[in-house]
Short mmCIF file of C-alpha atoms in Angstrom, two decimals:
data_model
loop_
_atom_site.label_atom_id
_atom_site.label_comp_id
_atom_site.label_asym_id
_atom_site.label_seq_id
_atom_site.Cartn_x
_atom_site.Cartn_y
_atom_site.Cartn_z
CA ALA A 6 7.66 -1.02 -14.47
CA GLN A 7 5.86 -2.25 -11.41
CA SER A 8 5.74 -5.89 -10.44
CA VAL A 9 4.11 -7.67 -7.55
CA SER A 10 5.11 -11.04 -6.10
CA GLN A 11 2.96 -13.24 -3.93
CA HIS A 12 5.13 -16.14 -2.88
CA ASN A 13 2.43 -18.30 -1.35
CA HIS A 14 0.31 -19.74 -4.12
CA HIS A 15 -1.77 -22.10 -2.04
CA VAL A 16 -2.11 -22.06 1.72
CA ILE A 17 -4.04 -24.57 3.79
CA LEU A 18 -4.80 -23.77 7.42
CA SER A 19 -7.00 -25.07 10.16
CA GLU A 20 -9.55 -22.82 11.78
CA ALA A 21 -8.10 -20.56 14.48
CA ALA A 22 -4.63 -20.70 12.96
CA SER A 23 -2.83 -17.45 12.28
CA LEU A 24 -2.38 -16.24 8.74
CA GLU A 25 0.31 -14.27 7.02
CA LEU A 26 0.39 -13.86 3.26
CA GLY A 27 3.43 -12.31 1.70
CA CYS A 28 3.44 -9.55 -0.88
CA ASN A 29 6.49 -7.83 -2.30
CA TYR A 30 6.52 -5.20 -4.97
CA SER A 31 9.10 -3.48 -7.07
CA TYR A 32 8.59 0.17 -7.75
CA GLY A 33 10.81 3.05 -6.90
CA GLY A 34 8.21 5.73 -6.37
CA THR A 35 5.36 6.36 -4.00
CA VAL A 36 2.75 3.65 -4.26
CA ASN A 37 -0.75 2.86 -3.20
CA LEU A 38 -1.10 -0.68 -1.85
CA PHE A 39 -4.15 -2.91 -1.76
CA TRP A 40 -5.36 -6.33 -0.80
CA TYR A 41 -8.39 -7.70 -2.59
CA VAL A 42 -10.27 -10.88 -1.82
CA GLN A 43 -12.35 -13.08 -4.08
CA TYR A 44 -14.65 -15.48 -2.25
CA PRO A 45 -15.88 -18.52 -4.18
CA GLY A 46 -18.50 -17.45 -6.68
CA GLN A 47 -18.21 -13.78 -5.77
CA HIS A 48 -16.56 -10.79 -7.33
CA LEU A 49 -13.34 -9.16 -6.30
CA GLN A 50 -13.73 -7.08 -3.15
CA LEU A 51 -11.47 -4.60 -1.45
CA LEU A 52 -10.08 -5.96 1.82
CA LEU A 53 -7.87 -3.06 2.83
CA LYS A 54 -5.64 -0.35 1.42
CA TYR A 55 -2.66 1.77 2.30
CA PHE A 56 -2.04 5.26 0.98
CA SER A 57 0.06 6.93 3.64
CA GLY A 58 0.42 7.38 7.38
CA ASP A 59 0.36 4.52 9.85
CA PRO A 60 1.99 1.58 8.08
CA LEU A 61 -0.26 -0.86 9.91
CA VAL A 62 -3.67 -0.77 8.29
CA LYS A 63 -6.78 -2.56 9.34
CA GLY A 64 -9.38 -3.86 6.97
CA ILE A 65 -12.63 -5.70 7.05
CA LYS A 66 -13.23 -9.03 8.77
CA GLY A 67 -10.27 -8.75 11.14
CA PHE A 68 -7.57 -8.52 8.49
CA GLU A 69 -4.62 -6.19 8.73
CA ALA A 70 -1.55 -5.48 6.66
CA GLU A 71 1.78 -3.87 7.37
CA PHE A 72 3.66 -1.72 4.93
CA ILE A 73 7.41 -2.01 5.35
CA LYS A 74 8.96 0.44 2.94
CA SER A 75 12.52 -0.79 3.36
CA LYS A 76 11.45 -4.30 2.39
CA PHE A 77 9.00 -3.27 -0.32
CA SER A 78 6.49 -5.48 1.40
CA PHE A 79 2.82 -5.33 2.29
CA ASN A 80 2.00 -8.58 4.06
CA LEU A 81 -1.53 -9.52 5.01
CA ARG A 82 -2.25 -10.97 8.44
CA LYS A 83 -5.09 -12.32 10.49
CA PRO A 84 -4.58 -13.73 13.99
CA SER A 85 -7.26 -16.39 13.77
CA VAL A 86 -8.78 -17.55 10.49
CA GLN A 87 -12.26 -18.90 10.00
CA TRP A 88 -13.65 -21.33 7.48
CA SER A 89 -15.39 -18.38 5.82
CA ASP A 90 -12.01 -16.87 5.01
CA THR A 91 -11.52 -19.50 2.33
CA ALA A 92 -10.92 -17.41 -0.77
CA GLU A 93 -8.30 -16.14 -3.15
CA TYR A 94 -6.32 -13.12 -2.04
CA PHE A 95 -4.66 -10.65 -4.37
CA CYS A 96 -2.11 -8.01 -3.55
CA ALA A 97 -2.07 -4.99 -5.86
CA VAL A 98 0.06 -1.92 -6.32
CA GLY A 99 -1.05 1.32 -7.89
CA GLY A 100 0.98 4.27 -8.99
CA TYR A 101 0.70 7.47 -7.03
CA THR A 102 0.95 9.77 -10.01
CA GLY A 103 0.22 9.37 -13.68
CA ARG A 104 -0.85 5.88 -14.54
CA ARG A 105 -2.99 4.59 -11.71
CA ALA A 106 -3.93 1.23 -13.06
CA LEU A 107 -3.20 -1.57 -10.66
CA THR A 108 -0.53 -4.22 -10.98
CA PHE A 109 -1.67 -7.44 -9.36
CA GLY A 110 0.16 -10.36 -7.89
CA SER A 111 -0.75 -13.83 -9.08
CA GLY A 112 -2.90 -14.45 -6.02
CA THR A 113 -2.87 -16.80 -3.04
CA ARG A 114 -5.54 -19.40 -2.64
CA LEU A 115 -6.37 -19.86 1.03
CA GLN A 116 -8.18 -22.94 2.15
CA VAL A 117 -9.34 -23.06 5.76
CA GLN A 118 -10.30 -26.45 7.07
CA PRO A 119 -12.91 -26.70 9.82
CA SER B 19 -23.81 4.37 -3.49
CA GLN B 20 -21.84 3.37 -6.53
CA THR B 21 -22.46 0.16 -8.40
CA ILE B 22 -20.82 -1.40 -11.38
CA HIS B 23 -22.51 -3.75 -13.79
CA GLN B 24 -21.13 -6.10 -16.36
CA TRP B 25 -22.88 -8.21 -18.92
CA PRO B 26 -23.16 -10.79 -19.97
CA ALA B 27 -22.09 -12.83 -16.97
CA THR B 28 -21.07 -15.79 -19.11
CA LEU B 29 -20.42 -16.09 -22.80
CA VAL B 30 -19.46 -18.96 -25.06
CA GLN B 31 -18.33 -17.91 -28.50
CA PRO B 32 -16.77 -19.69 -31.49
CA VAL B 33 -13.35 -18.78 -32.74
CA GLY B 34 -13.53 -15.98 -35.28
CA SER B 35 -16.76 -14.49 -33.97
CA PRO B 36 -17.04 -10.90 -32.74
CA LEU B 37 -17.21 -9.86 -29.11
CA SER B 38 -18.81 -7.05 -27.18
CA LEU B 39 -18.69 -6.88 -23.40
CA GLU B 40 -20.30 -3.99 -21.62
CA CYS B 41 -19.59 -2.29 -18.33
CA THR B 42 -21.60 0.50 -16.77
CA VAL B 43 -21.12 2.40 -13.55
CA GLU B 44 -23.82 4.08 -11.52
CA GLY B 45 -23.65 6.62 -8.76
CA THR B 46 -20.49 8.43 -9.79
CA SER B 47 -19.38 10.75 -12.53
CA ASN B 48 -16.18 11.06 -14.52
CA PRO B 49 -14.64 7.86 -13.20
CA ASN B 50 -11.48 6.23 -14.44
CA LEU B 51 -12.46 2.94 -16.03
CA TYR B 52 -10.42 -0.20 -16.47
CA TRP B 53 -10.62 -3.57 -18.20
CA TYR B 54 -8.63 -6.43 -16.70
CA ARG B 55 -8.35 -10.08 -17.68
CA GLN B 56 -7.87 -12.88 -15.22
CA ALA B 57 -6.56 -16.08 -16.72
CA ALA B 58 -6.88 -19.31 -14.77
CA GLY B 59 -4.24 -19.55 -12.04
CA ARG B 60 -2.88 -16.12 -12.73
CA GLY B 61 -3.41 -12.64 -11.43
CA LEU B 62 -5.21 -9.83 -13.14
CA GLN B 63 -3.69 -8.27 -16.21
CA LEU B 64 -4.63 -4.75 -17.21
CA LEU B 65 -5.91 -4.52 -20.77
CA PHE B 66 -7.23 -0.98 -21.17
CA TYR B 67 -7.93 2.09 -19.13
CA SER B 68 -9.81 5.28 -19.78
CA VAL B 69 -9.74 8.65 -18.08
CA GLY B 70 -12.60 10.13 -20.08
CA ILE B 71 -15.00 9.76 -22.98
CA GLY B 72 -13.18 8.62 -26.09
CA GLN B 73 -9.85 8.35 -24.25
CA ILE B 74 -8.46 4.83 -24.29
CA SER B 75 -5.02 3.60 -23.33
CA SER B 76 -3.95 0.10 -24.23
CA GLU B 77 -1.56 -1.80 -22.04
CA VAL B 78 -0.81 -4.85 -24.14
CA PRO B 79 -0.97 -5.51 -27.88
CA GLN B 80 -3.76 -7.93 -28.52
CA ASN B 81 -6.80 -8.90 -30.41
CA LEU B 82 -9.08 -6.71 -28.33
CA SER B 83 -10.15 -3.08 -28.37
CA ALA B 84 -12.02 -0.82 -25.99
CA SER B 85 -14.30 2.16 -26.33
CA ARG B 86 -15.91 4.63 -23.99
CA PRO B 87 -18.89 6.16 -25.75
CA GLN B 88 -20.38 7.64 -22.59
CA ASP B 89 -18.98 8.81 -19.27
CA ARG B 90 -20.00 5.70 -17.37
CA GLN B 91 -19.91 3.10 -20.10
CA PHE B 92 -16.91 1.05 -21.09
CA ILE B 93 -17.01 -1.55 -23.85
CA LEU B 94 -14.55 -4.31 -24.68
CA SER B 95 -14.66 -5.61 -28.23
CA SER B 96 -13.07 -7.91 -30.71
CA LYS B 97 -13.69 -8.38 -34.40
CA LYS B 98 -12.47 -11.99 -34.41
CA LEU B 99 -12.01 -13.99 -31.23
CA LEU B 100 -9.06 -16.28 -30.69
CA LEU B 101 -8.89 -19.31 -28.43
CA SER B 102 -6.43 -17.39 -26.27
CA ASP B 103 -9.06 -14.74 -25.56
CA SER B 104 -10.81 -17.12 -23.17
CA GLY B 105 -10.73 -15.85 -19.61
CA PHE B 106 -12.46 -13.85 -16.96
CA TYR B 107 -12.87 -10.18 -17.83
CA LEU B 108 -13.25 -7.65 -15.08
CA CYS B 109 -14.25 -4.04 -15.33
CA ALA B 110 -13.29 -1.62 -12.59
CA TRP B 111 -13.88 2.00 -11.80
CA GLY B 112 -11.74 4.37 -9.83
CA ALA B 113 -12.71 7.64 -8.25
CA ARG B 114 -10.72 10.31 -10.00
CA GLY B 115 -9.29 13.53 -8.78
CA LEU B 116 -8.80 12.69 -5.16
CA ALA B 117 -6.11 14.66 -3.40
CA GLY B 118 -2.61 13.35 -3.73
CA GLY B 119 -3.29 10.78 -6.41
CA ARG B 120 -5.04 8.32 -4.19
CA GLU B 121 -7.46 6.13 -6.08
CA THR B 122 -9.26 3.00 -5.03
CA GLN B 123 -10.59 0.71 -7.70
CA TYR B 124 -13.81 -1.21 -7.37
CA PHE B 125 -14.54 -4.21 -9.48
CA GLY B 126 -17.58 -5.52 -11.26
CA PRO B 127 -18.81 -9.11 -11.14
CA GLY B 128 -16.93 -10.05 -14.30
CA THR B 129 -17.72 -11.86 -17.52
CA ARG B 130 -16.50 -15.38 -18.07
CA LEU B 131 -15.67 -15.87 -21.74
CA LEU B 132 -15.04 -19.24 -23.30
CA VAL B 133 -13.89 -19.31 -26.89
CA LEU B 134 -14.29 -22.69 -28.59
#
């Protein structure tokens, strides 16, 4: 069975600080990897995704994530956060074949202070 | 473009009452459909998924059931709600049949259910 771990439950940063949120998964097969974001009062939105190819993927709003297969990791990064990045971030893993429902991490709440 | 709707947005129900949450998708055909629940402070837990009309797979034993009476309609139901059914329920759709098994899921606005 798949599992996803997000080790940072609550992160507080000042504006312009760099961000890295950890995500590790356990699954032996080929996976699809996602980061979703939920801004306060809004619904879950796709931030970026990885299917194959270049392990460094770029998403919306200056976010990027790097897939490191040997570490089963898919960490989210942003070089300089803004107050508007305050949100909850979820890492998710989907199967490549068969069952494609997503397994989510427990989420990381990011608070950016102006 | 595709859109996904859920209603109601908020629901307060007494213990033991029935439940019906609806999800509809526009702008796509034959999607995979999913119901997730998000409990406070926790990630999303998959409840049900459907790959076609009348085809429902359940992920966890529970007090809830799902149905897919039409291609783009997915309903979450309960005959008798429990306190533990409180939570945030999200519907999602995934584009099916893409090459190589790649599917991206898109989520609806959710329904917040409070069982008292």
